[in-house]
Amino acid sequence: MKTKTALLLIDVINDLDFPQGRKLLRYALPAARRIASLKKRANRADVPVIYVNDNFGRWRSDFRQQVAHCRRDGCLGRELAVRLAPGEEDFFVLKPKHSGFYSTTLDILLKSLGVVNLVLAGFATDICVLYTANDAYMRGYQIVIVSDGVAAEHANWNRNALAQMRRHLGADVRAARSIRFGK
Amino acid sequence: MKTKTALLLIDVINDLDFPQGRKLLRYALPAARRIASLKKRANRADVPVIYVNDNFGRWRSDFRQQVAHCRRDGCLGRELAVRLAPGEEDFFVLKPKHSGFYSTTLDILLKSLGVVNLVLAGFATDICVLYTANDAYMRGYQIVIVSDGVAAEHANWNRNALAQMRRHLGADVRAARSIRFGK
Amino acid sequence: MKTKTALLLIDVINDLDFPQGRKLLRYALPAARRIASLKKRANRADVPVIYVNDNFGRWRSDFRQQVAHCRRDGCLGRELAVRLAPGEEDFFVLKPKHSGFYSTTLDILLKSLGVVNLVLAGFATDICVLYTANDAYMRGYQIVIVSDGVAAEHANWNRNALAQMRRHLGADVRAARSIRFGK
Amino acid sequence: MKTKTALLLIDVINDLDFPQGRKLLRYALPAARRIASLKKRANRADVPVIYVNDNFGRWRSDFRQQVAHCRRDGCLGRELAVRLAPGEEDFFVLKPKHSGFYSTTLDILLKSLGVVNLVLAGFATDICVLYTANDAYMRGYQIVIVSDGVAAEHANWNRNALAQMRRHLGADVRAARSIRFGK
């Protein structure tokens, strides 16, 4: 996995303002720590990092406003946004629905970067990660799922989704530390 | 659920020529019996029935050839194809990948028919049914899953996929006999 | 055309940094004046104004940076960006290719706003306006083209493209002043 | 242009049952003769030939029924369908709208064949050929337009559309006899 790889961070800038947000946070926090370290290594290896992120139903704000919104005091997802703040060199794609590919510029961006391998991390494993992974698979991308860089509201939902992606999408499900970005 | 409903039959014309085909068949056969009876009711109520079907990697053949291919002696999926043979009034959509919406004419066909409610049945629950259901959800369709008209290779894969669709896609998961097509 | 209308401004934030940029500018400037006045009326009538805009090949910058880029001294498209600066209430959609619908969030945004009528203005008539209009037509939108709010590098290219849209896309081609946004 | 080329025949199986059908036929007939000979050369060189064809608003019929429909006595497009009858080795893609790529399986089929160069012929130059060509261009295909294998209702509509495709889509517009399929 030398060149042509991208790291996709799915819905990591997230106010978690939904019924079970607190449940997700419990698993998302340790995942965020591993994602942050993986992202650092990706940046150093010139592997593009792409934030694929919901817009929380607001269409006018840009991504930097969303980051600010999530970093404000009292926001449940504050620590995620602090740990995973995007840098100048990172990309971002607005995702209106579950899948990062549905009605977005993601596929065109990946093609313009010559990317064929995708490393997926983020939340939630059994919703946006799963459906983004299937859309990536249908488009012919090779998929790696960061097993300890994803999270769902319940441990077994997480486990089942990882099993599904391994089974149907040919996904290589592995821990962050075992992912090499080469150089 | 009076008008504007369609019944989608996913990969029911299927030679089951893959490693675990026999496992799927065990669950698919009783499902096919219920689908056949549901399809009859849909036809009678003028609810469009749409076969959304893989092409088994062959692009030149049309759907009628696929039906013939699956009805030949010795084909593992023979009984499915016999029970669920399409009629003159049914529609068919070629599906090259997991989701019935990805790179197909399905969405346009549904819009031209004015359909907003989708009743999904077919195989396998945790792959093509699940990903078609999510693509339907992202496009704004209301979804009913025929709980005893779907099948997967393992009972718990089937159960988990039904739970996912109920959870994330707002799917109404119910038995065939409790589905009314009105008139 | 009471409610459910949106005004689409295509590639109006534009540095015109291409071979025939100066030629386009000659026609684009008077068009921009009419678009500015039309946009003001749209804003007043609560008709959504959506900037559908190229990213000039850069993927990291957001739309506000693009506006700043075009408003700098010496930029050929400076006066366009000054006259057509987006307001807080306006929407923007990143468009990587000719058509505003291809690999963008535009269709989802329009659906979330309940829009069925599109008023198109911007540049160039025979490229991005034309292909966006056809994609709108294929998706079932009603189309109005602002005949004096579009521009191409040559007057006859502009004229031919307007004739095409009238002919094949059922477009209502009319001057800005004759467009009523109701209320 | 050795391998990885496909010949796309756009709406050539056509009953011409629309107001100006007779006008189109006058230009389409000589074009069909050149397409037929080009198709023969493509078949011999193992270049895939793909019929990308409207379904005339009917969704249930398959392509072979459409061919039969157009070959019946009294059909205005009869001679086109006779001259351009598809063979066993040819592919067909149902196209519900102007563009051969919109809501169809075309892109997936081309990718599964490894095609990167498209030779486009068919009708009408300024509608379905033009919009298919732009969609091909946005997806990164190299485009050749068969200048004497396309037709529109008026000679100048044909001429303008050819000029547009040369200008904006990087299309190589050339006569059928100057196209080499190599081997």
PDB file of N, CA and C in Angstrom, chain B residues 59-62 64-65 88-92 94 96-97 102-105 108-109 112, chain D residues 59-62 64-65 88-92 94 96-97 102-105 108-109 112:
ATOM      1  N   TRP B  59     -23.542  -9.623 -20.033  1.00  0.00           N
ATOM      2  CA  TRP B  59     -24.172  -8.357 -20.378  1.00  0.00           C
ATOM      3  C   TRP B  59     -25.014  -8.434 -21.641  1.00  0.00           C
ATOM      4  N   ARG B  60     -24.813  -9.485 -22.415  1.00  0.00           N
ATOM      5  CA  ARG B  60     -25.500  -9.501 -23.706  1.00  0.00           C
ATOM      6  C   ARG B  60     -26.895 -10.091 -23.605  1.00  0.00           C
ATOM      7  N   SER B  61     -27.067 -11.030 -22.665  1.00  0.00           N
ATOM      8  CA  SER B  61     -28.351 -11.710 -22.577  1.00  0.00           C
ATOM      9  C   SER B  61     -29.410 -10.773 -22.022  1.00  0.00           C
ATOM     10  N   ASP B  62     -30.647 -10.976 -22.397  1.00  0.00           N
ATOM     11  CA  ASP B  62     -31.710 -10.196 -21.773  1.00  0.00           C
ATOM     12  C   ASP B  62     -32.337 -11.020 -20.650  1.00  0.00           C
ATOM     13  N   ARG B  64     -35.248 -12.412 -20.192  1.00  0.00           N
ATOM     14  CA  ARG B  64     -35.940 -13.678 -20.498  1.00  0.00           C
ATOM     15  C   ARG B  64     -34.948 -14.829 -20.670  1.00  0.00           C
ATOM     16  N   GLN B  65     -33.782 -14.523 -21.230  1.00  0.00           N
ATOM     17  CA  GLN B  65     -32.751 -15.558 -21.342  1.00  0.00           C
ATOM     18  C   GLN B  65     -32.261 -15.994 -19.965  1.00  0.00           C
ATOM     19  N   GLU B  88     -46.049 -11.061 -18.241  1.00  0.00           N
ATOM     20  CA  GLU B  88     -45.984 -10.024 -19.283  1.00  0.00           C
ATOM     21  C   GLU B  88     -46.078  -8.623 -18.696  1.00  0.00           C
ATOM     22  N   GLU B  89     -46.807  -8.497 -17.575  1.00  0.00           N
ATOM     23  CA  GLU B  89     -47.049  -7.169 -17.021  1.00  0.00           C
ATOM     24  C   GLU B  89     -45.940  -6.722 -16.070  1.00  0.00           C
ATOM     25  N   ASP B  90     -44.995  -7.587 -15.776  1.00  0.00           N
ATOM     26  CA  ASP B  90     -43.950  -7.231 -14.814  1.00  0.00           C
ATOM     27  C   ASP B  90     -42.808  -6.464 -15.480  1.00  0.00           C
ATOM     28  N   PHE B  91     -42.098  -5.706 -14.663  1.00  0.00           N
ATOM     29  CA  PHE B  91     -40.955  -4.919 -15.135  1.00  0.00           C
ATOM     30  C   PHE B  91     -39.667  -5.620 -14.723  1.00  0.00           C
ATOM     31  N   PHE B  92     -38.573  -5.310 -15.428  1.00  0.00           N
ATOM     32  CA  PHE B  92     -37.288  -5.833 -14.951  1.00  0.00           C
ATOM     33  C   PHE B  92     -36.198  -4.798 -15.153  1.00  0.00           C
ATOM     34  N   LEU B  94     -31.937  -4.378 -14.866  1.00  0.00           N
ATOM     35  CA  LEU B  94     -30.632  -5.041 -14.749  1.00  0.00           C
ATOM     36  C   LEU B  94     -29.805  -4.345 -13.668  1.00  0.00           C
ATOM     37  N   PRO B  96     -26.072  -4.339 -11.994  1.00  0.00           N
ATOM     38  CA  PRO B  96     -24.729  -4.917 -12.121  1.00  0.00           C
ATOM     39  C   PRO B  96     -24.012  -5.143 -10.793  1.00  0.00           C
ATOM     40  N   LYS B  97     -24.457  -4.467  -9.725  1.00  0.00           N
ATOM     41  CA  LYS B  97     -23.728  -4.539  -8.448  1.00  0.00           C
ATOM     42  C   LYS B  97     -24.710  -4.825  -7.308  1.00  0.00           C
ATOM     43  N   TYR B 102     -27.729   1.350  -7.988  1.00  0.00           N
ATOM     44  CA  TYR B 102     -26.422   1.798  -8.465  1.00  0.00           C
ATOM     45  C   TYR B 102     -26.251   1.492  -9.957  1.00  0.00           C
ATOM     46  N   SER B 103     -26.155   2.552 -10.748  1.00  0.00           N
ATOM     47  CA  SER B 103     -25.958   2.418 -12.193  1.00  0.00           C
ATOM     48  C   SER B 103     -27.061   1.602 -12.847  1.00  0.00           C
ATOM     49  N   THR B 104     -28.280   1.899 -12.463  1.00  0.00           N
ATOM     50  CA  THR B 104     -29.427   1.238 -13.081  1.00  0.00           C
ATOM     51  C   THR B 104     -30.506   2.272 -13.406  1.00  0.00           C
ATOM     52  N   THR B 105     -31.539   1.810 -14.096  1.00  0.00           N
ATOM     53  CA  THR B 105     -32.655   2.686 -14.442  1.00  0.00           C
ATOM     54  C   THR B 105     -33.751   2.672 -13.379  1.00  0.00           C
ATOM     55  N   ILE B 108     -35.475   6.031 -12.108  1.00  0.00           N
ATOM     56  CA  ILE B 108     -36.266   6.662 -13.166  1.00  0.00           C
ATOM     57  C   ILE B 108     -37.563   5.897 -13.410  1.00  0.00           C
ATOM     58  N   LEU B 109     -37.476   4.587 -13.409  1.00  0.00           N
ATOM     59  CA  LEU B 109     -38.678   3.776 -13.607  1.00  0.00           C
ATOM     60  C   LEU B 109     -39.677   4.040 -12.483  1.00  0.00           C
ATOM     61  N   SER B 112     -41.240   7.371 -12.934  1.00  0.00           N
ATOM     62  CA  SER B 112     -42.192   7.419 -14.050  1.00  0.00           C
ATOM     63  C   SER B 112     -43.499   6.730 -13.667  1.00  0.00           C
TER      64      SER B 112
ATOM     65  N   TRP D  59     -41.353   0.200 -20.783  1.00  0.00           N
ATOM     66  CA  TRP D  59     -40.337  -0.331 -19.879  1.00  0.00           C
ATOM     67  C   TRP D  59     -40.318  -1.845 -19.830  1.00  0.00           C
ATOM     68  N   ARG D  60     -41.362  -2.477 -20.304  1.00  0.00           N
ATOM     69  CA  ARG D  60     -41.439  -3.922 -20.126  1.00  0.00           C
ATOM     70  C   ARG D  60     -40.740  -4.681 -21.250  1.00  0.00           C
ATOM     71  N   SER D  61     -40.749  -4.082 -22.438  1.00  0.00           N
ATOM     72  CA  SER D  61     -40.204  -4.788 -23.588  1.00  0.00           C
ATOM     73  C   SER D  61     -38.688  -4.856 -23.484  1.00  0.00           C
ATOM     74  N   ASP D  62     -38.090  -5.886 -24.037  1.00  0.00           N
ATOM     75  CA  ASP D  62     -36.643  -5.899 -24.091  1.00  0.00           C
ATOM     76  C   ASP D  62     -36.183  -5.406 -25.453  1.00  0.00           C
ATOM     77  N   ARG D  64     -34.726  -6.788 -28.021  1.00  0.00           N
ATOM     78  CA  ARG D  64     -35.067  -7.536 -29.240  1.00  0.00           C
ATOM     79  C   ARG D  64     -36.492  -7.235 -29.694  1.00  0.00           C
ATOM     80  N   GLN D  65     -37.390  -6.995 -28.724  1.00  0.00           N
ATOM     81  CA  GLN D  65     -38.749  -6.601 -29.102  1.00  0.00           C
ATOM     82  C   GLN D  65     -38.751  -5.226 -29.769  1.00  0.00           C
ATOM     83  N   GLU D  88     -25.501 -11.150 -32.273  1.00  0.00           N
ATOM     84  CA  GLU D  88     -25.402 -11.877 -31.006  1.00  0.00           C
ATOM     85  C   GLU D  88     -24.290 -11.328 -30.110  1.00  0.00           C
ATOM     86  N   GLU D  89     -23.222 -10.821 -30.729  1.00  0.00           N
ATOM     87  CA  GLU D  89     -22.056 -10.386 -29.959  1.00  0.00           C
ATOM     88  C   GLU D  89     -22.183  -8.940 -29.476  1.00  0.00           C
ATOM     89  N   ASP D  90     -23.227  -8.236 -29.903  1.00  0.00           N
ATOM     90  CA  ASP D  90     -23.349  -6.827 -29.517  1.00  0.00           C
ATOM     91  C   ASP D  90     -24.009  -6.666 -28.152  1.00  0.00           C
ATOM     92  N   PHE D  91     -23.742  -5.518 -27.530  1.00  0.00           N
ATOM     93  CA  PHE D  91     -24.311  -5.189 -26.228  1.00  0.00           C
ATOM     94  C   PHE D  91     -25.447  -4.182 -26.408  1.00  0.00           C
ATOM     95  N   PHE D  92     -26.342  -4.116 -25.408  1.00  0.00           N
ATOM     96  CA  PHE D  92     -27.342  -3.046 -25.459  1.00  0.00           C
ATOM     97  C   PHE D  92     -27.615  -2.510 -24.070  1.00  0.00           C
ATOM     98  N   LEU D  94     -30.274   0.154 -22.006  1.00  0.00           N
ATOM     99  CA  LEU D  94     -31.512   0.936 -22.042  1.00  0.00           C
ATOM    100  C   LEU D  94     -31.247   2.344 -21.526  1.00  0.00           C
ATOM    101  N   PRO D  96     -33.155   5.832 -20.575  1.00  0.00           N
ATOM    102  CA  PRO D  96     -34.487   6.428 -20.408  1.00  0.00           C
ATOM    103  C   PRO D  96     -34.565   7.908 -20.787  1.00  0.00           C
ATOM    104  N   LYS D  97     -33.399   8.594 -20.836  1.00  0.00           N
ATOM    105  CA  LYS D  97     -33.414  10.049 -21.067  1.00  0.00           C
ATOM    106  C   LYS D  97     -32.397  10.409 -22.156  1.00  0.00           C
ATOM    107  N   TYR D 102     -27.072   8.671 -18.102  1.00  0.00           N
ATOM    108  CA  TYR D 102     -27.954   9.054 -16.997  1.00  0.00           C
ATOM    109  C   TYR D 102     -28.880   7.895 -16.607  1.00  0.00           C
ATOM    110  N   SER D 103     -28.691   7.388 -15.389  1.00  0.00           N
ATOM    111  CA  SER D 103     -29.516   6.295 -14.867  1.00  0.00           C
ATOM    112  C   SER D 103     -29.465   5.070 -15.769  1.00  0.00           C
ATOM    113  N   THR D 104     -28.271   4.719 -16.197  1.00  0.00           N
ATOM    114  CA  THR D 104     -28.103   3.509 -16.993  1.00  0.00           C
ATOM    115  C   THR D 104     -26.895   2.732 -16.484  1.00  0.00           C
ATOM    116  N   THR D 105     -26.713   1.537 -17.036  1.00  0.00           N
ATOM    117  CA  THR D 105     -25.578   0.701 -16.666  1.00  0.00           C
ATOM    118  C   THR D 105     -24.357   0.955 -17.556  1.00  0.00           C
ATOM    119  N   ILE D 108     -20.695   1.316 -16.017  1.00  0.00           N
ATOM    120  CA  ILE D 108     -20.234   0.045 -15.437  1.00  0.00           C
ATOM    121  C   ILE D 108     -19.855  -0.949 -16.532  1.00  0.00           C
ATOM    122  N   LEU D 109     -20.657  -1.007 -17.570  1.00  0.00           N
ATOM    123  CA  LEU D 109     -20.351  -1.917 -18.681  1.00  0.00           C
ATOM    124  C   LEU D 109     -19.014  -1.534 -19.316  1.00  0.00           C
ATOM    125  N   SER D 112     -16.222  -2.499 -17.078  1.00  0.00           N
ATOM    126  CA  SER D 112     -16.003  -3.954 -17.025  1.00  0.00           C
ATOM    127  C   SER D 112     -15.316  -4.433 -18.300  1.00  0.00           C
TER     128      SER D 112
END
